[in-house]
Coordinates of C-alpha atoms in Angstrom, one line a residue:
Chain A
M1 CA 53.1 83.3 159.6
D2 CA 52.3 86.5 161.5
R3 CA 48.6 86.5 162.4
N4 CA 48.7 90.2 163.1
E5 CA 50.3 91.3 159.8
P6 CA 48.2 94.1 158.4
L7 CA 45.8 92.8 155.7
D8 CA 46.7 95.5 153.1
Q9 CA 50.4 94.6 153.5
I10 CA 49.7 90.9 152.8
K11 CA 47.6 91.7 149.8
S12 CA 50.0 94.2 148.4
R13 CA 52.9 91.7 148.8
R14 CA 51.0 88.9 147.0
D15 CA 49.6 91.1 144.3
S16 CA 52.8 92.8 143.4
A17 CA 54.7 89.5 143.3
L18 CA 52.0 88.1 140.9
K19 CA 52.2 91.2 138.8
A20 CA 55.9 90.9 138.6
L21 CA 55.6 87.3 137.5
V22 CA 53.1 88.1 134.8
S23 CA 54.4 91.5 133.5
G24 CA 57.8 90.0 132.9
V25 CA 56.5 88.1 129.9
P26 CA 55.9 90.3 126.8
Y27 CA 53.9 87.5 125.0
M28 CA 51.5 87.3 127.9
N29 CA 50.8 91.0 127.8
W30 CA 50.4 90.9 124.0
L31 CA 47.7 88.2 124.3
G32 CA 46.1 90.2 127.1
I33 CA 46.3 87.4 129.7
R34 CA 45.8 88.4 133.4
F35 CA 45.4 86.5 136.6
D36 CA 42.7 86.8 139.3
R37 CA 43.9 85.7 142.7
R38 CA 42.0 84.4 145.7
G39 CA 44.5 83.6 148.4
D40 CA 47.0 81.4 146.6
E41 CA 44.4 80.2 144.0
L42 CA 45.0 81.7 140.5
T43 CA 42.5 81.9 137.6
A44 CA 44.0 83.0 134.3
V45 CA 41.7 85.2 132.2
L46 CA 42.0 85.7 128.5
P47 CA 39.8 88.6 127.5
F48 CA 38.4 88.2 123.9
D49 CA 40.1 90.1 121.2
R50 CA 39.8 89.9 117.4
K51 CA 43.4 89.0 116.9
L52 CA 42.9 85.8 118.8
I53 CA 40.6 84.3 116.1
G54 CA 41.7 81.3 114.2
N55 CA 38.5 80.5 112.3
P56 CA 36.8 83.7 111.0
H57 CA 33.8 81.8 109.7
L58 CA 32.5 80.3 112.9
P59 CA 34.2 82.4 114.5
A60 CA 36.4 80.5 116.9
L61 CA 39.6 81.1 119.0
H62 CA 42.8 80.0 117.3
G63 CA 44.0 76.6 118.6
G64 CA 47.4 78.0 119.0
V65 CA 46.0 80.8 121.2
T66 CA 44.3 78.2 123.3
A67 CA 47.5 76.2 123.6
A68 CA 49.5 79.4 124.5
F69 CA 46.9 80.4 127.1
L70 CA 47.0 76.9 128.8
E71 CA 50.8 76.7 128.7
M72 CA 51.1 80.2 130.2
T73 CA 48.6 79.3 132.9
A74 CA 50.6 76.2 133.8
I75 CA 53.9 78.0 133.9
V76 CA 52.6 80.9 136.0
E77 CA 50.9 78.5 138.4
L78 CA 54.1 76.4 138.7
A79 CA 56.3 79.5 139.3
W80 CA 53.7 80.9 141.8
A81 CA 53.5 77.7 143.8
A82 CA 57.2 77.3 143.8
M83 CA 57.8 80.8 145.2
W84 CA 54.9 81.0 147.6
E85 CA 56.8 79.9 150.7
D86 CA 59.7 82.3 150.0
L87 CA 57.3 85.1 149.3
E88 CA 55.3 84.6 152.5
S89 CA 58.3 84.3 154.7
G90 CA 59.8 87.5 153.2
R91 CA 62.9 85.8 151.7
I92 CA 62.0 87.2 148.3
A93 CA 60.1 90.2 147.1
P94 CA 59.7 90.2 143.3
D95 CA 59.4 93.6 141.8
A96 CA 58.3 94.2 138.2
A97 CA 60.7 97.2 138.1
M98 CA 63.7 95.1 138.9
P99 CA 64.0 92.2 136.4
D100 CA 66.7 90.5 138.5
S101 CA 64.3 90.1 141.4
L102 CA 61.9 88.1 139.2
P103 CA 62.0 84.3 139.7
R104 CA 63.1 82.3 136.7
L105 CA 60.3 80.6 135.0
P106 CA 60.1 76.8 134.5
K107 CA 60.9 75.6 131.0
T108 CA 58.4 73.5 129.0
I109 CA 59.6 70.0 128.1
D110 CA 56.4 69.0 126.4
F111 CA 52.8 70.1 126.3
T112 CA 49.7 68.2 125.1
V113 CA 46.5 70.0 124.4
D114 CA 43.2 68.3 124.2
Y115 CA 40.7 70.4 122.2
L116 CA 37.2 69.5 123.5
R117 CA 35.1 72.0 121.7
S118 CA 35.8 75.1 119.7
G119 CA 36.6 78.3 121.6
L120 CA 33.9 80.9 121.4
P121 CA 34.6 84.5 120.6
R122 CA 34.4 85.6 124.3
D123 CA 36.5 85.6 127.4
A124 CA 38.2 82.4 128.5
Y125 CA 39.4 81.2 131.9
A126 CA 41.9 78.6 133.0
R127 CA 43.1 77.0 136.2
A128 CA 46.2 74.8 136.5
N129 CA 46.8 72.0 139.0
V130 CA 50.4 71.0 139.8
V131 CA 50.0 67.2 139.8
R132 CA 53.5 66.5 140.8
S133 CA 56.3 68.9 141.6
G134 CA 59.8 67.6 142.1
R135 CA 63.1 69.4 142.5
R136 CA 63.9 69.1 138.8
Y137 CA 60.7 68.1 137.0
A138 CA 57.0 68.9 137.3
S139 CA 53.8 67.7 135.8
V140 CA 50.9 70.1 135.5
H141 CA 47.3 69.7 134.3
V142 CA 45.3 72.7 133.1
E143 CA 41.6 73.2 132.4
A144 CA 40.0 76.0 130.4
W145 CA 36.4 77.0 130.1
Q146 CA 34.3 79.9 128.9
D147 CA 30.7 80.3 130.0
N148 CA 30.4 77.2 132.2
R149 CA 33.1 75.9 134.5
S150 CA 31.9 72.3 133.9
R151 CA 32.0 72.6 130.1
L152 CA 35.7 72.7 129.4
F153 CA 36.7 73.8 125.9
A154 CA 40.2 72.5 126.3
Q155 CA 42.5 70.8 128.8
A156 CA 46.2 70.1 128.7
T157 CA 49.0 68.3 130.4
G158 CA 52.6 69.4 130.4
H159 CA 56.0 68.5 131.8
F160 CA 58.3 71.2 132.9
L161 CA 62.0 71.6 133.9
M162 CA 62.3 73.6 137.1
P163 CA 64.8 76.5 137.2
Q164 CA 67.9 75.5 139.2
G165 CA 69.4 77.6 142.0
Chain B
M1 CA 53.5 74.8 78.9
D2 CA 54.7 71.3 79.5
D3 CA 53.4 69.3 82.4
T4 CA 56.0 70.4 84.9
E5 CA 55.4 74.0 84.1
T6 CA 51.6 73.5 84.5
A7 CA 52.3 71.8 87.8
K8 CA 54.6 74.7 88.9
A9 CA 52.0 77.3 87.9
G10 CA 49.4 75.2 89.8
D11 CA 51.7 75.2 92.9
A12 CA 52.1 78.9 92.7
D13 CA 48.4 79.3 92.4
H14 CA 47.9 77.0 95.3
T15 CA 50.3 79.0 97.5
R16 CA 48.6 82.2 96.6
I17 CA 45.2 80.9 97.5
A18 CA 46.5 79.4 100.7
Q19 CA 48.2 82.7 101.6
Q20 CA 44.9 84.5 101.2
F21 CA 43.3 81.8 103.4
I22 CA 46.0 82.4 106.0
E23 CA 45.5 86.1 105.8
A24 CA 41.8 85.7 106.6
I25 CA 42.8 84.2 109.9
P26 CA 43.3 87.2 112.3
H27 CA 45.7 85.4 114.6
A28 CA 47.9 84.1 111.7
R29 CA 48.0 87.6 110.4
A30 CA 48.8 89.0 113.8
L31 CA 51.8 86.7 113.9
Q32 CA 52.8 87.6 110.3
M33 CA 52.7 84.0 109.1
R34 CA 53.7 83.3 105.5
I35 CA 53.0 80.2 103.5
D36 CA 56.3 79.1 101.8
E37 CA 55.1 75.8 100.4
I38 CA 51.9 73.9 100.2
G39 CA 50.4 70.9 98.5
G40 CA 50.2 67.1 98.7
G41 CA 49.4 67.0 102.4
R42 CA 52.4 69.1 103.3
A43 CA 52.8 72.7 104.3
V44 CA 55.7 75.0 105.2
I45 CA 54.8 78.2 107.1
S46 CA 57.2 80.7 108.6
M47 CA 57.0 83.7 110.8
P48 CA 59.4 86.4 111.9
W49 CA 60.8 86.8 115.4
A50 CA 59.2 89.8 117.3
E51 CA 59.8 91.6 120.6
H52 CA 56.2 91.1 121.8
L53 CA 56.3 87.3 121.3
V54 CA 59.1 86.9 123.8
G55 CA 58.5 84.5 126.7
D56 CA 61.7 85.1 128.6
P57 CA 62.9 88.7 128.5
R58 CA 66.3 87.7 129.9
S59 CA 67.2 85.7 126.8
G60 CA 64.8 87.1 124.2
V61 CA 63.5 83.6 123.4
V62 CA 60.0 83.5 121.9
H63 CA 57.3 81.9 124.1
G64 CA 56.4 78.2 123.5
G65 CA 52.8 79.3 122.8
V66 CA 54.0 81.1 119.7
I67 CA 55.5 77.8 118.4
S68 CA 52.2 76.1 119.3
A69 CA 50.2 78.6 117.2
L70 CA 52.6 78.2 114.2
M71 CA 52.6 74.4 114.4
D72 CA 48.8 74.3 114.8
T73 CA 48.2 76.5 111.8
C74 CA 50.8 74.6 109.7
C75 CA 49.2 71.2 110.5
G76 CA 45.8 72.6 109.7
A77 CA 47.0 73.9 106.4
A78 CA 48.7 70.6 105.6
V79 CA 45.4 68.7 106.3
M80 CA 43.5 71.0 103.9
A81 CA 46.3 70.5 101.3
D82 CA 45.8 66.7 101.4
D83 CA 45.0 65.1 98.0
S84 CA 41.7 63.8 99.5
K85 CA 40.6 67.5 99.8
P86 CA 38.9 67.7 103.2
S87 CA 36.3 70.5 103.3
S88 CA 37.4 71.7 106.8
T89 CA 39.5 70.7 109.8
A90 CA 39.8 71.2 113.5
T91 CA 42.5 70.3 116.0
I92 CA 41.6 67.3 118.2
D93 CA 44.9 67.1 120.0
L94 CA 48.3 68.5 119.6
R95 CA 51.5 67.5 121.4
I96 CA 54.6 69.7 121.2
D97 CA 58.0 68.6 122.4
Y98 CA 60.3 71.5 123.0
M99 CA 63.8 70.3 122.0
R100 CA 65.7 73.5 122.5
T101 CA 65.2 77.3 122.7
A102 CA 64.6 79.1 119.4
R103 CA 67.4 81.6 118.6
P104 CA 66.3 85.3 119.2
G105 CA 65.9 87.3 116.0
H106 CA 65.6 84.3 113.8
R107 CA 62.7 83.5 111.6
I108 CA 60.8 80.3 112.7
T109 CA 59.6 77.8 110.1
A110 CA 57.2 75.0 110.6
R111 CA 57.0 72.0 108.3
A112 CA 54.0 69.8 108.7
E113 CA 52.8 66.7 106.8
V114 CA 49.9 64.2 106.9
F115 CA 51.4 61.1 108.4
H116 CA 48.3 59.1 107.9
M117 CA 44.9 60.0 106.7
T118 CA 41.7 58.2 107.4
R119 CA 38.2 59.1 106.4
R120 CA 37.6 61.3 109.4
V121 CA 41.0 61.8 111.1
A122 CA 44.3 63.1 109.9
F123 CA 47.4 62.1 111.9
M124 CA 50.0 64.9 111.7
R125 CA 53.7 65.3 112.2
A126 CA 55.5 68.6 112.3
V127 CA 58.8 70.2 113.1
A128 CA 59.7 73.8 113.9
L129 CA 63.1 75.1 112.7
D130 CA 65.1 78.3 113.1
D131 CA 67.6 77.4 110.4
D132 CA 67.8 74.9 107.5
D133 CA 69.0 72.1 109.7
V134 CA 66.1 69.6 109.8
G135 CA 68.2 67.4 112.1
N136 CA 68.2 70.1 114.8
P137 CA 64.6 71.2 115.3
V138 CA 63.4 73.7 117.9
A139 CA 60.4 71.6 118.5
T140 CA 58.5 68.7 117.1
A141 CA 54.7 68.1 117.1
T142 CA 52.3 65.2 116.7
G143 CA 48.6 65.8 116.4
A144 CA 45.2 64.4 115.4
F145 CA 43.0 66.7 113.3
T146 CA 39.5 66.2 112.1
A147 CA 39.0 65.8 108.3
E148 CA 35.6 66.9 107.4
R149 CA 34.2 65.6 104.1

């Protein structure tokens, strides 16, 4: 680490790497998912949109949307944590304009979603915690909430196959 | 009309009503889901491959979340199609096992069935296929759904 590295250079490196990671996935853009970053901590944000509704009567978010949002949060967190050291040391510099520079994403082996309450027709947030990350396999837990951080509307656990090489 | 024909007409009616039900769900419509079969605690729902659903641009494979959305909708539809006629349902938990990647450009079909129904809970099983080979699924799912009476 270089203590005297200019702050804007640090921020631009991290933000463009994150943007490259996220913008490479068409489905994520279609759902409207974006990521807020504080240092290395990521918070996924799913802005509400009508096409995300699964129950028009309540209305409530579609369970599949919730699952996709949580799975995406887990994958991005995992890829982000895995590339952090290489990014900070300058060994890699992912660029959205150059698909080959993008790190390969982990593949989902299984994903279990726990629906705690119905998703409201408003923005949703999620944070993932890499519980165990090995060379080949990783286990990730994700929590999602809307108005109150302590009132989760869904949580999930997934296992992932890490990209090799 | 003999009994079989009445049953068939009933099935067609069922499918039409279920299709209207699906089309009232914005997300199901956004994914262009189509009900192929429904009734007796079973549902078959399919959807086309599309560019914007891709999770890995290098391979063109759809994102796992798309499969989740299809499986969840299909399980919910199968619960509602149970002979005990629940008034509504919600997902309690859903586990998806991703067996292999779905082939780019191929339609994905989910088949869900009520594995066991209790008064308040429906235990569901489902598979997602990208061809007719039930023995080679893209993904399988097990879930618990509420069964409101």
